[in-house]
Tab-separated table of C-alpha atoms and ligand atoms in Angstrom:
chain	number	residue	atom	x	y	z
A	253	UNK	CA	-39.373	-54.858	165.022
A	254	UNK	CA	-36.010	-55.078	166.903
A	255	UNK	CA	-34.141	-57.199	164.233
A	256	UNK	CA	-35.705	-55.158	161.227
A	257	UNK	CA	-34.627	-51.943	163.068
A	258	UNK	CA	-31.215	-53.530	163.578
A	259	UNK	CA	-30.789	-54.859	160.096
A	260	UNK	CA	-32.035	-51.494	158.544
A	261	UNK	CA	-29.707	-49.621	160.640
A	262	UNK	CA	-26.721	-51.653	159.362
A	263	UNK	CA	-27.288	-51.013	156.031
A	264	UNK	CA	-28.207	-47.580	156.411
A	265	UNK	CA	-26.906	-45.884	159.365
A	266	UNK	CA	-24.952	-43.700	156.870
A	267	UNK	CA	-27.759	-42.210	155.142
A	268	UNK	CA	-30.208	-42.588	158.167
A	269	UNK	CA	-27.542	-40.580	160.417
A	270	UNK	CA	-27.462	-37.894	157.625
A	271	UNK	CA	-31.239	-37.430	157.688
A	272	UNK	CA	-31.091	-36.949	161.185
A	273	UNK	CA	-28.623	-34.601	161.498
A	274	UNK	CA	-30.110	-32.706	158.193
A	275	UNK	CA	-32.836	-32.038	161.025
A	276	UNK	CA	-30.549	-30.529	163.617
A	277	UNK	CA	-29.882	-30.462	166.772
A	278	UNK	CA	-33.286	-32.088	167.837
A	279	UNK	CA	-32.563	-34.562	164.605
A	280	UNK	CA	-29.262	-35.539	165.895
A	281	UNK	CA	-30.477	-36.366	169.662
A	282	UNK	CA	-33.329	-38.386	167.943
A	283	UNK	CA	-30.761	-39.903	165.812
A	284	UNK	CA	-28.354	-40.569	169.107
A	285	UNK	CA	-31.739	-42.321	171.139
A	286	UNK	CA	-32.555	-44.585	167.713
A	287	UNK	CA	-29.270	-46.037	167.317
A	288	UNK	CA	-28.797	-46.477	171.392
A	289	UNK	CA	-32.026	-48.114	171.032
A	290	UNK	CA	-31.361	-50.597	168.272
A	291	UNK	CA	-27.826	-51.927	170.615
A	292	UNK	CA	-30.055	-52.124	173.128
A	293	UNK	CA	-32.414	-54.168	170.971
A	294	UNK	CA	-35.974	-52.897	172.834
A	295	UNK	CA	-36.561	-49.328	174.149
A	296	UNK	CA	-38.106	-48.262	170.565
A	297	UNK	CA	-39.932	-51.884	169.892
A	298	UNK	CA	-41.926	-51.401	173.351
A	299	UNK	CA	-45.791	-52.104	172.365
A	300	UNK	CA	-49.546	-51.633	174.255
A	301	UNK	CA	-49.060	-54.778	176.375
A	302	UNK	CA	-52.209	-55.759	174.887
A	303	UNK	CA	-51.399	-55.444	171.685
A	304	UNK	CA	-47.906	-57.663	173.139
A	305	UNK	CA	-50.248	-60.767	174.167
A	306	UNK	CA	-51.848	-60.771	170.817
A	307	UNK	CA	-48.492	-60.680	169.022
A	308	UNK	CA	-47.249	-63.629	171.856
A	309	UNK	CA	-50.609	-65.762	171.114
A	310	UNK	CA	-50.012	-65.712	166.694
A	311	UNK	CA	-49.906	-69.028	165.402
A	312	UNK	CA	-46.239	-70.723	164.372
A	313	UNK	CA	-45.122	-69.373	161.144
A	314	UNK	CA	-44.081	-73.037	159.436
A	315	UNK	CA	-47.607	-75.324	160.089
A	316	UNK	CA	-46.413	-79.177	161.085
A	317	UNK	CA	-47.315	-81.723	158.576
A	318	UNK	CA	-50.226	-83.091	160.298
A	319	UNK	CA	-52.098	-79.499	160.956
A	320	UNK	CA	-52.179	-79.181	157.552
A	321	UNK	CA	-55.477	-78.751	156.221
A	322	UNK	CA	-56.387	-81.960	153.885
A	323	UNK	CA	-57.719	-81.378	150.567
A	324	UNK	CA	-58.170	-84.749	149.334
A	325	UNK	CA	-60.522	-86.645	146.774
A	326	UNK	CA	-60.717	-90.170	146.164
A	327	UNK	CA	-62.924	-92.699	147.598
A	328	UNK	CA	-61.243	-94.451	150.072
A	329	UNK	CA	-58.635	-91.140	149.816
A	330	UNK	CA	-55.602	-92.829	149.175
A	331	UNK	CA	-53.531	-91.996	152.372
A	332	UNK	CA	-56.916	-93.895	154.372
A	333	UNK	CA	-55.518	-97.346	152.384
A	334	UNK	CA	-53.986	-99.972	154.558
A	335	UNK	CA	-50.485	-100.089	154.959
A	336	UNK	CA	-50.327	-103.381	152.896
A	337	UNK	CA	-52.539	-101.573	150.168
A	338	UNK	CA	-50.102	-98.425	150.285
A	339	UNK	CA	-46.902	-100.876	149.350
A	340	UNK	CA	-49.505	-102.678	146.783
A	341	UNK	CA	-50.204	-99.822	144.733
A	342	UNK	CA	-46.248	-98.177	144.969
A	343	UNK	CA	-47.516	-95.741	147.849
A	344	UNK	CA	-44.574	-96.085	149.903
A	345	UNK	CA	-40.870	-95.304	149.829
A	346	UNK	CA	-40.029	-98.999	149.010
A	347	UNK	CA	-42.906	-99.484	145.820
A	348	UNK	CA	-42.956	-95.701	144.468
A	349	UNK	CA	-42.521	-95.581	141.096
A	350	UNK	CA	-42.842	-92.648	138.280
A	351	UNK	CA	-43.913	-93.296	134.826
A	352	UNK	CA	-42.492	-90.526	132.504
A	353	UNK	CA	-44.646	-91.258	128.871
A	354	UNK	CA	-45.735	-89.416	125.905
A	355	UNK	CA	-49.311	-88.466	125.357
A	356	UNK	CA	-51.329	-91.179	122.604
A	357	UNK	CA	-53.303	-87.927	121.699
A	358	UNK	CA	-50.781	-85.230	121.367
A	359	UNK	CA	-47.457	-87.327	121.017
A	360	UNK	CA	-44.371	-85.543	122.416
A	361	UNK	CA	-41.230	-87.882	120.869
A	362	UNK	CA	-39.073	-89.002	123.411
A	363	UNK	CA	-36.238	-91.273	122.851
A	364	UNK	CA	-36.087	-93.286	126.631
A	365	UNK	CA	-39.781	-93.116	128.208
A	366	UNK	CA	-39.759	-94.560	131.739
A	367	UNK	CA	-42.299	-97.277	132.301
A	368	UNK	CA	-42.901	-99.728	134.365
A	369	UNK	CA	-43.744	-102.476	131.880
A	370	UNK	CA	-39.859	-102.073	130.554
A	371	UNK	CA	-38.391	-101.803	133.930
A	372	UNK	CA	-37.258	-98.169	133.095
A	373	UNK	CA	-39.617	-96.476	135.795
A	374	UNK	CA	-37.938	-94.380	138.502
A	375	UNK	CA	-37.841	-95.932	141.769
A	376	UNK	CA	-37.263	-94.213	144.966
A	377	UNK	CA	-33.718	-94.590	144.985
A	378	UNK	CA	-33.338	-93.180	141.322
A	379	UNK	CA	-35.380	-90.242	143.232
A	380	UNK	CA	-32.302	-89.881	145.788
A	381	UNK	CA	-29.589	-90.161	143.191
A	382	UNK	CA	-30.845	-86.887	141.852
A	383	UNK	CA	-31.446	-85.823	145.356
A	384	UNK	CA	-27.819	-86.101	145.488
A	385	UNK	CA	-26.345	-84.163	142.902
A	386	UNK	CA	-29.563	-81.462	143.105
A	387	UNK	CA	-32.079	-80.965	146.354
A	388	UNK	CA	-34.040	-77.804	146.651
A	389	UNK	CA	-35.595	-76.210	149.297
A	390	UNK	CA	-38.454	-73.437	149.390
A	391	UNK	CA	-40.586	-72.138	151.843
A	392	UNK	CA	-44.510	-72.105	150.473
A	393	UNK	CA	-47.693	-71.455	151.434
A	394	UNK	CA	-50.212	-74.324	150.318
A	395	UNK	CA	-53.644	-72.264	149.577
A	396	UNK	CA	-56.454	-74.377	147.679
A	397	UNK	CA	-57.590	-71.994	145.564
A	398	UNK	CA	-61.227	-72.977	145.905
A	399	UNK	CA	-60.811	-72.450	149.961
A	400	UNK	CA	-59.073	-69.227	149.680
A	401	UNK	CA	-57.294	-69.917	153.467
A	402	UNK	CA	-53.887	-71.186	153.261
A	403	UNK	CA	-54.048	-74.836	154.401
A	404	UNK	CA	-50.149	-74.414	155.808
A	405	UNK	CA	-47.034	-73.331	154.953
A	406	UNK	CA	-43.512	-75.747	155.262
A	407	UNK	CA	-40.524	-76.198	153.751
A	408	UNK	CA	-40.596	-78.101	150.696
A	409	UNK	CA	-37.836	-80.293	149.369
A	410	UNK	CA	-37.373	-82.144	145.951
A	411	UNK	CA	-35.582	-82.554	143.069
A	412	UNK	CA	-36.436	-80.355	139.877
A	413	UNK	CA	-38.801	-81.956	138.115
A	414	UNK	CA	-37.308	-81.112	134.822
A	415	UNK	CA	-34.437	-83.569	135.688
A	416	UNK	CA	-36.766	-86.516	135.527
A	417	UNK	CA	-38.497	-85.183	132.197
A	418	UNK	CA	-34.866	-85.105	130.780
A	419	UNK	CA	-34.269	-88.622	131.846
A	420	UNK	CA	-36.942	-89.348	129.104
A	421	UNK	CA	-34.857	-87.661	126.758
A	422	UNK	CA	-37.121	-85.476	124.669
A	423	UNK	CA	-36.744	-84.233	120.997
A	424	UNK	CA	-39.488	-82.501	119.546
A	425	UNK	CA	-42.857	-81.473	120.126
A	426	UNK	CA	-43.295	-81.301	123.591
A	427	UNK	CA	-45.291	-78.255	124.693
A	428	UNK	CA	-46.557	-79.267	127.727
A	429	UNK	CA	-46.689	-81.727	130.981
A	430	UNK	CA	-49.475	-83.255	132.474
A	431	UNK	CA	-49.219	-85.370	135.362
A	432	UNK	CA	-51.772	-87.357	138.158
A	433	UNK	CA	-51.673	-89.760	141.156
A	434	UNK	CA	-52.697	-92.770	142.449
A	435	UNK	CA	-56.143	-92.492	142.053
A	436	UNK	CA	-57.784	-96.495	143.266
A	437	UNK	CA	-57.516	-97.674	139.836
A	438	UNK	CA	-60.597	-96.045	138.752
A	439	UNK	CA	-60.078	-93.493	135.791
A	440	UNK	CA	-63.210	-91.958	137.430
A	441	UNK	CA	-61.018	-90.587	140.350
A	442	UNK	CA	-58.112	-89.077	138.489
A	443	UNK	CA	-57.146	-85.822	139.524
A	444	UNK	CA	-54.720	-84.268	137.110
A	445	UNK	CA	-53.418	-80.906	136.136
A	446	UNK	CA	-50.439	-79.851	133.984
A	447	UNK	CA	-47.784	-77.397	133.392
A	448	UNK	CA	-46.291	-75.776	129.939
A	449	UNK	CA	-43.222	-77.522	129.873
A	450	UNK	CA	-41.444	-73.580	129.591
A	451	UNK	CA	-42.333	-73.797	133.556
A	452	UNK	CA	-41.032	-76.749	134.065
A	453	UNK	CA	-37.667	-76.733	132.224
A	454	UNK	CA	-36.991	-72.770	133.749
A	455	UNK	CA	-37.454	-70.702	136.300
A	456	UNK	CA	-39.091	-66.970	136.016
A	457	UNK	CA	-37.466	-64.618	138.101
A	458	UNK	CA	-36.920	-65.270	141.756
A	459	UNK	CA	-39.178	-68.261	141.565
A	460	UNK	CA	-38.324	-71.665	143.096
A	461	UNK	CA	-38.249	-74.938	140.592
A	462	UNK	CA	-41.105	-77.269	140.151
A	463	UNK	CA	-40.251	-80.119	142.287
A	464	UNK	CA	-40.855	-83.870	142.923
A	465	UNK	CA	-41.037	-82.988	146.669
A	466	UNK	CA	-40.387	-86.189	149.270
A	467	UNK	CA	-39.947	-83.667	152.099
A	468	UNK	CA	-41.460	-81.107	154.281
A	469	UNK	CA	-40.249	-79.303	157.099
A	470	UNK	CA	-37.311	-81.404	157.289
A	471	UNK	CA	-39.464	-84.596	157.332
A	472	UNK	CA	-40.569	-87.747	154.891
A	473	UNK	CA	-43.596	-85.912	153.249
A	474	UNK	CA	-46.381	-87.912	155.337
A	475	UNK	CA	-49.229	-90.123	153.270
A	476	UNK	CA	-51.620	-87.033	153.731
A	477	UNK	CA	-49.808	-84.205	152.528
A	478	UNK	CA	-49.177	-86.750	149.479
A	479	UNK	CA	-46.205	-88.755	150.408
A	480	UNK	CA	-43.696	-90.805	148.993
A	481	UNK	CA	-43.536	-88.120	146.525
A	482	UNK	CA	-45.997	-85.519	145.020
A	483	UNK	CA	-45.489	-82.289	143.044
A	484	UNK	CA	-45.027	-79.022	144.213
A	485	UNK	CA	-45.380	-76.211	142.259
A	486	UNK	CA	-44.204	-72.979	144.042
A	487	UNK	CA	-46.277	-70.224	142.835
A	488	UNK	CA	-49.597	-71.928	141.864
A	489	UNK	CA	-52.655	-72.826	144.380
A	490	UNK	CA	-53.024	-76.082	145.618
A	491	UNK	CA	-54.264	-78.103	142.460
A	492	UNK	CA	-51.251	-77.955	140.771
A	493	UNK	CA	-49.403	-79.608	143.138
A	494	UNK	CA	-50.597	-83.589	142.698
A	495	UNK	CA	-49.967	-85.831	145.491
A	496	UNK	CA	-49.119	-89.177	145.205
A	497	UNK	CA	-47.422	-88.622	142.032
A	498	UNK	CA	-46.934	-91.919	139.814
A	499	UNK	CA	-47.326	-90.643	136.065
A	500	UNK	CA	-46.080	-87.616	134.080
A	501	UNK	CA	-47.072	-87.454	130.160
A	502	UNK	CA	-45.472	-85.363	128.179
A	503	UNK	CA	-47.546	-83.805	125.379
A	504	UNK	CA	-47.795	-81.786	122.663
A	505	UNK	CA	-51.132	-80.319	123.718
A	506	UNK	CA	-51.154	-76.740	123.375
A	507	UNK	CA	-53.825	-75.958	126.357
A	508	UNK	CA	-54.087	-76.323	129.977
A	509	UNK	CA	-56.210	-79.955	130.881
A	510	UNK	CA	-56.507	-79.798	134.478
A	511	UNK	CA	-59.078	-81.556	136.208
A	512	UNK	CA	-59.576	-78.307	138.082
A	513	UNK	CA	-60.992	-76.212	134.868
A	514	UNK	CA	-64.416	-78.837	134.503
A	515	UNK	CA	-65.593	-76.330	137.947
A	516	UNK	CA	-64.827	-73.500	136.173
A	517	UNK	CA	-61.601	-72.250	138.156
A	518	UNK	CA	-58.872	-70.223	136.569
A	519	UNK	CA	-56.086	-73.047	135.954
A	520	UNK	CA	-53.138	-70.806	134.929
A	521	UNK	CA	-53.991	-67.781	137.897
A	522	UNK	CA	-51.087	-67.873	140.401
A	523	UNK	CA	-50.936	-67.023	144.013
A	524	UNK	CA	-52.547	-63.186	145.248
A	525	UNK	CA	-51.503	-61.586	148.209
A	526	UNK	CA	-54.352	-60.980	150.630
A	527	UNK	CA	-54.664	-59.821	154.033
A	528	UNK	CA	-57.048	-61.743	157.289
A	529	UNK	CA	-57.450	-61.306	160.803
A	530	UNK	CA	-56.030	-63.848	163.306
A	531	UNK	CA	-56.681	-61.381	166.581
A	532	UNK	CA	-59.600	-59.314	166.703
A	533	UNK	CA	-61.680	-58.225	169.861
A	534	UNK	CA	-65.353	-59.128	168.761
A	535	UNK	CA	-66.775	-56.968	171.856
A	536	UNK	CA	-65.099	-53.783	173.282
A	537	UNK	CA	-65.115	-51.292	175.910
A	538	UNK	CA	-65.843	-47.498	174.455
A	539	UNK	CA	-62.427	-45.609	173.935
A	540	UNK	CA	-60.162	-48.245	174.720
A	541	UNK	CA	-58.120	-49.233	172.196
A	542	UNK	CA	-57.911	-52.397	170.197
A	543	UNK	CA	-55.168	-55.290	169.192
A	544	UNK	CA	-55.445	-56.505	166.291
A	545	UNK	CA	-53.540	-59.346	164.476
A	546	UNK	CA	-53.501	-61.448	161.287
A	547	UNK	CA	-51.615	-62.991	158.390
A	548	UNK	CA	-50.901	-62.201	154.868
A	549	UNK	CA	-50.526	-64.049	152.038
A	550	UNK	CA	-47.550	-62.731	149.983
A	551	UNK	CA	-48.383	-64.025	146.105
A	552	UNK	CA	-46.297	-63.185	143.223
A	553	UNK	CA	-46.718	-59.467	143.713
A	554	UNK	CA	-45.422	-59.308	146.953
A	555	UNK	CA	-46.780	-57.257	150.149
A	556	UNK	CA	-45.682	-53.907	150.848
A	557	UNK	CA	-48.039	-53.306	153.162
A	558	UNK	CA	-50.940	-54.337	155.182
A	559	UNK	CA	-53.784	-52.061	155.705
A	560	UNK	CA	-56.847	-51.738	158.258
A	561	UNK	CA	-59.715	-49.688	158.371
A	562	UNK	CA	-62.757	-49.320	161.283
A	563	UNK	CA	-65.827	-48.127	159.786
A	564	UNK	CA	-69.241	-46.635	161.961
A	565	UNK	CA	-71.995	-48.622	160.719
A	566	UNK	CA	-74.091	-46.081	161.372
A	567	UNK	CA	-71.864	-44.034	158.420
A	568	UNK	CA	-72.512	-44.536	154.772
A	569	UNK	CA	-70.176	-46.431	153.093
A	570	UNK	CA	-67.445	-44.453	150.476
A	571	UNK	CA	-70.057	-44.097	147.183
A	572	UNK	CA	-68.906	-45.441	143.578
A	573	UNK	CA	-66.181	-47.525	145.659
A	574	UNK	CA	-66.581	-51.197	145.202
A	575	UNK	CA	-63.034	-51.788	146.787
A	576	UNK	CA	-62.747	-48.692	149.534
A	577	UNK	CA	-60.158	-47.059	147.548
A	578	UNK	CA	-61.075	-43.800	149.109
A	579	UNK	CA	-61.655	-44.645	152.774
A	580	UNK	CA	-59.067	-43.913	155.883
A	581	UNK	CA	-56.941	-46.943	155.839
A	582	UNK	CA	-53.790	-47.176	158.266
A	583	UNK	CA	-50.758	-49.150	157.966
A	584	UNK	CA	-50.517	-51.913	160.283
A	585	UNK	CA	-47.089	-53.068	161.383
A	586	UNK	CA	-45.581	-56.061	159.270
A	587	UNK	CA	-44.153	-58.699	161.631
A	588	UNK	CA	-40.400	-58.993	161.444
A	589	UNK	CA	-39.668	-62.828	160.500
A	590	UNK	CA	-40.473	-64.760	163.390
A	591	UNK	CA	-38.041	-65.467	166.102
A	592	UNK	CA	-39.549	-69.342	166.428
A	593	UNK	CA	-39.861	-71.132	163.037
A	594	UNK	CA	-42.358	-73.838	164.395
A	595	UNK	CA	-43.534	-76.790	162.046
A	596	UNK	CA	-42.039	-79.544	164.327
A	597	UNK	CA	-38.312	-78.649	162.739
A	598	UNK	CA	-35.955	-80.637	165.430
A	599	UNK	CA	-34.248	-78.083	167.641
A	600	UNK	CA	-36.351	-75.430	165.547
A	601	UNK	CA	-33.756	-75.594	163.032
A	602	UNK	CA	-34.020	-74.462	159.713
A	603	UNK	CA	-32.842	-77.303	157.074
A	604	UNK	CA	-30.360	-75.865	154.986
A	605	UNK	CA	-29.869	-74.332	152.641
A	606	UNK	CA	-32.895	-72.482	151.290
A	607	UNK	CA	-33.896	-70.962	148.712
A	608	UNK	CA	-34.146	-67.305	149.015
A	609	UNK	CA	-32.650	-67.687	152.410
A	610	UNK	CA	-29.539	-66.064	153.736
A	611	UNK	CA	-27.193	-69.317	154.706
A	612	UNK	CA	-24.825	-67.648	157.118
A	613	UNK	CA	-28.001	-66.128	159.340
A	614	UNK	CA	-30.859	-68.814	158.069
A	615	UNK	CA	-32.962	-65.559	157.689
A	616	UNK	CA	-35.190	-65.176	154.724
A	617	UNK	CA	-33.167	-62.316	152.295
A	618	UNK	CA	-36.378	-60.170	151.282
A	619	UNK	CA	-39.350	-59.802	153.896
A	620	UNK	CA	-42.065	-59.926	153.129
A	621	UNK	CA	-41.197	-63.522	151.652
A	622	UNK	CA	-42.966	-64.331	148.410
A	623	UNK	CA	-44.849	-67.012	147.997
A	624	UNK	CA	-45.171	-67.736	151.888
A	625	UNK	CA	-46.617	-65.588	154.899
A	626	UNK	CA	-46.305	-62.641	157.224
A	627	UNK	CA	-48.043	-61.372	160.584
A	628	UNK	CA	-48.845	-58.072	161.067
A	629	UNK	CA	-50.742	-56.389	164.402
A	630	UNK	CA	-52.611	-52.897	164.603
A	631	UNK	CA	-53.333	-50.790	167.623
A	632	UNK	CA	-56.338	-49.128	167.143
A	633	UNK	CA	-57.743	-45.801	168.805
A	634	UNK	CA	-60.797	-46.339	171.169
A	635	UNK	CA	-63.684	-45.710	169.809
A	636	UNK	CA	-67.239	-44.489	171.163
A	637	UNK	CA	-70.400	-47.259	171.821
A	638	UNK	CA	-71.447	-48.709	168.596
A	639	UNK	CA	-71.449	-51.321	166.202
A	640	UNK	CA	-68.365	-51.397	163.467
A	641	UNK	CA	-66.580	-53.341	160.739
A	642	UNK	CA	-63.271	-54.250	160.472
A	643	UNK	CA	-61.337	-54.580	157.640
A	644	UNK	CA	-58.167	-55.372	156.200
A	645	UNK	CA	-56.164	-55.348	152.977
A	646	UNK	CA	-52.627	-55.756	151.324
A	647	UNK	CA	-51.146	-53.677	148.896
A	648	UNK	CA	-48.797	-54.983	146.165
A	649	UNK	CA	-45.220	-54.025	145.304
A	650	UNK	CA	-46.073	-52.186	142.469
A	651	UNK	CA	-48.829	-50.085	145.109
A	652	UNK	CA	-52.218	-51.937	143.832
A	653	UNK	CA	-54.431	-52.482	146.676
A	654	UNK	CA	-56.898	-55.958	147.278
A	655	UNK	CA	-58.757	-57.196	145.486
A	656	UNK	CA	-57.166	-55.912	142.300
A	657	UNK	CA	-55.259	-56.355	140.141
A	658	UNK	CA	-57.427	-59.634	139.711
A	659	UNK	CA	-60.469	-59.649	141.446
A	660	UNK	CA	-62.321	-62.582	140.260
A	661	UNK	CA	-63.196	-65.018	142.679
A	662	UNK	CA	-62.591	-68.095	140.385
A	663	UNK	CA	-58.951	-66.920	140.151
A	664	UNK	CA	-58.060	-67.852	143.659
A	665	UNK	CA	-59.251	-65.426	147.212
A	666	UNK	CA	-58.436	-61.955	147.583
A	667	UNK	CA	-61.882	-60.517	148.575
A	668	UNK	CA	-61.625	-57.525	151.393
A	669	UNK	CA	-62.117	-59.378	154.668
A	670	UNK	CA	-64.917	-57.921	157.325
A	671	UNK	CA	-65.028	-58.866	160.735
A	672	UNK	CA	-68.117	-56.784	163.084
A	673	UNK	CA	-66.894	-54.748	166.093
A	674	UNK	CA	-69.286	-54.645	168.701
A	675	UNK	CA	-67.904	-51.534	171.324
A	676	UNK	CA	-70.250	-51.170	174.825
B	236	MTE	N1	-53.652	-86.754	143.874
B	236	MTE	C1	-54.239	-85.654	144.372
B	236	MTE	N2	-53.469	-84.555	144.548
B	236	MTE	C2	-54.022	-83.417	145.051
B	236	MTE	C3	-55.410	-83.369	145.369
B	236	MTE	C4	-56.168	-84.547	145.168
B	236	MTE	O1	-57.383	-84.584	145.446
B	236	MTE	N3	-55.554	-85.669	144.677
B	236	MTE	N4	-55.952	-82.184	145.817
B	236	MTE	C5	-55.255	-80.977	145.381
B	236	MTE	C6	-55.791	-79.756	145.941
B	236	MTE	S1	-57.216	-79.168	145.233
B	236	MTE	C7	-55.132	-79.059	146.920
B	236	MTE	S2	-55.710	-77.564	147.431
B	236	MTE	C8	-53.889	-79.582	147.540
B	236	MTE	C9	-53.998	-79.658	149.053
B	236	MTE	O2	-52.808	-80.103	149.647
B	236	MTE	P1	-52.784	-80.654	151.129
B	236	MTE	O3	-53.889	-81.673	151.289
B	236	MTE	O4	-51.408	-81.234	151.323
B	236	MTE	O5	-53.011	-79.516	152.075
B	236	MTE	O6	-53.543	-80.871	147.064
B	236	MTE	C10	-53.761	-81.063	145.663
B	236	MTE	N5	-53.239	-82.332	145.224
B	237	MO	MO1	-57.668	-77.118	146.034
């Protein structure tokens, strides 16, 4: 709260100072106290202790590479191989290799495709030539969107992936990218998904590049998380982002093909925002009041706020509501960005620069961040003896509340989370 008071009061101690005063006398003493406060940096940020410990006991805000949680297929997975396998099959910095080729099905022409068979593939060090002239950073949550809970958020770092596909030099009819990893040699065990090639050659909005990403949090991108080299694709769920990336094709194909459609998922949803509990006190003492902490994941929509709500169970629920529209939710207080970074960053240390990150102050220049996370913490009333539900939700920047505007499950997790409140 301190720095977000401080930074709002830069930019708007003119207008804020004329609302207080446009109060009066009483509005300009509250006005004198709030900006005494914000030099001060506490006296208005001073929370229910208990509410403090909570806040003090929230996980890290960047995850380190090996608390990620692994979603992996292949038998062996491929980051289980040997060592001596890893450099057999171009799993390592030293053997990687990237085969840029046109589809057989849906040919995309391409004057230079990069193979291995001609020698033409692009080796590691081809990777950090193009490193050189263009590296990109983003911060990202990683969210499989079969899971629903992000698996971690980090740093990413690459190189554009559209400056590889133009290596290939394409002419004509090329509508779309598909791409997969090492997968044991056993067309069985491909996992592959795909991209228009729109995405891949520009950037909507705000939104980070797709990358060939070789780092996280500062680090070599690790064997698990899908290292030398995987793809990252900044505003999709997990699936899109291959790991152990040795083969783009480059197709005319006018559809998604993503391994991920056969189970019936929603290829082409990107990331929701959606609210969860970190903190919540499972059994509590009548009328004292309750800390309460969690995360949100801010998707393309953004987060402008986070919501809770304590029901009675003994109450009826709101009628002809599927998604609580109508019942007494409060705001909950969005964490200012954290004063720690976490993620095993030397020094804590942000790499620079960032995307979407302020260079001079290594702060993140909107907040809620897109596409990555925020904490927020509640106080709530006491409450008499009973049994209750908890629950929490995000609203959008254009005001829509969770689960909408898309709902369906197979589009990626943004059902209303309930947690049961026990009070003795
Ligand atoms: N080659 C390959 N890439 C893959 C997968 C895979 O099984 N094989 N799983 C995908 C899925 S479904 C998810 S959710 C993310 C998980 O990334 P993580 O293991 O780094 O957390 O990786 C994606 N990339
Ligand atoms: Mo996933």
């Amino acid at each position: 709260m301190g720095r977000q008071l401080d930074r709002f009061l830069a930019e708007h101690s003119a207008m804020t100072r004329r609302f207080f005063l446009g109060l009066g006398a009483a509005g300009s003493l509250a006005w004198a106290r709030l900006a005494s406060s914000a030099e001060a940096g506490s006296a208005l940020d001073k929370r229910d202790p208990q509410l403090e410990a909570a806040i003090a006991g929230l996980e890290s805000w960047l995850t380190v590479q090996d608390d990620f949680r692994d979603v992996s297929r292949g038998k062996p997975t491929p980051h289980s191989l040997p060592d001596e396998k890893k450099a057999e099959v171009g799993m390592t910095r030293e053997t990687w290799r990237l085969e840029v080729v046109s589809d057989p099905d849906n040919p995309a022409r391409l004057r230079s495709p990069l193979t291995i068979a001609d020698g033409t593939a692009l080796d590691f060090a081809g990777l950090m030539k193009l490193a050189e002239k263009n590296t990109v950073r983003f911060a990202k949550v990683m969210t499989c969107l079969n899971i629903g809970c992000p698996l971690g958020t980090g740093i990413w770092e690459g190189v554009p992936l559209r400056d590889v596909v133009w290596q290939a030099q394409p002419t004509e009819n090329l509508r779309r990218v598909f791409y997969h990893g090492y997968h044991n040699d056993d067309p069985a065990q491909i996992f592959r998904s795909s991209l228009p090639i729109g995405r891949v050659f520009e950037d909507p909005f705000d939104m980070p590049p797709v990358i060939l990403c070789y780092k996280l949090n500062g680090e070599w991108l690790t064997s698990e998380r899908g290292g030398p080299v995987r793809v990252v694709v900044p505003e999709a769920y997990g699936f899109k982002s291959i790991k152990w990336v040795q083969r783009l094709t480059l197709s005319n194909i006018p559809h998604a093909n993503d391994t991920y459609a056969e189970k019936n998922n929603d290829v082409d949803s990107p990331l929701k925002s959606f609210a969860a509990t970190l903190h919540v006190p499972k059994e509590a003492k009548a009328d004292e009041p309750l800390a309460i902490t969690g995360y949100a994941q801010v998707g393309i929509s953004g987060v402008s706020k986070v919501q809770v709500w304590l029901h009675d169970d003994s109450q009826p629920l709101p009628e002809d509501d599927r998604h609580f529209s109508t019942a007494p939710w409060v705001d909950a207080e969005i964490l200012s960005p954290p004063q720690k970074w976490g993620g095993g960053l030397p020094d804590d240390k942000l790499p620079q620069p960032i995307l979407n990150f302020d260079p001079e102050t290594s702060q993140p220049k909107q907040w809620p961040l897109r596409l990555a996370k925020i904490h927020w913490a509640a106080l709530l009333p006491g409450r008499p003896a009973g049994k209750y539900t908890l629950r929490c939700r995000t609203i959008d920047d254009k005001g829509i509340a969770q689960p909408l505007p898309r709902p369906f499950r197979k589009s990626g997790h943004a059902a209303i989370e309930q947690v049961g409140i026990k009070i003795a």
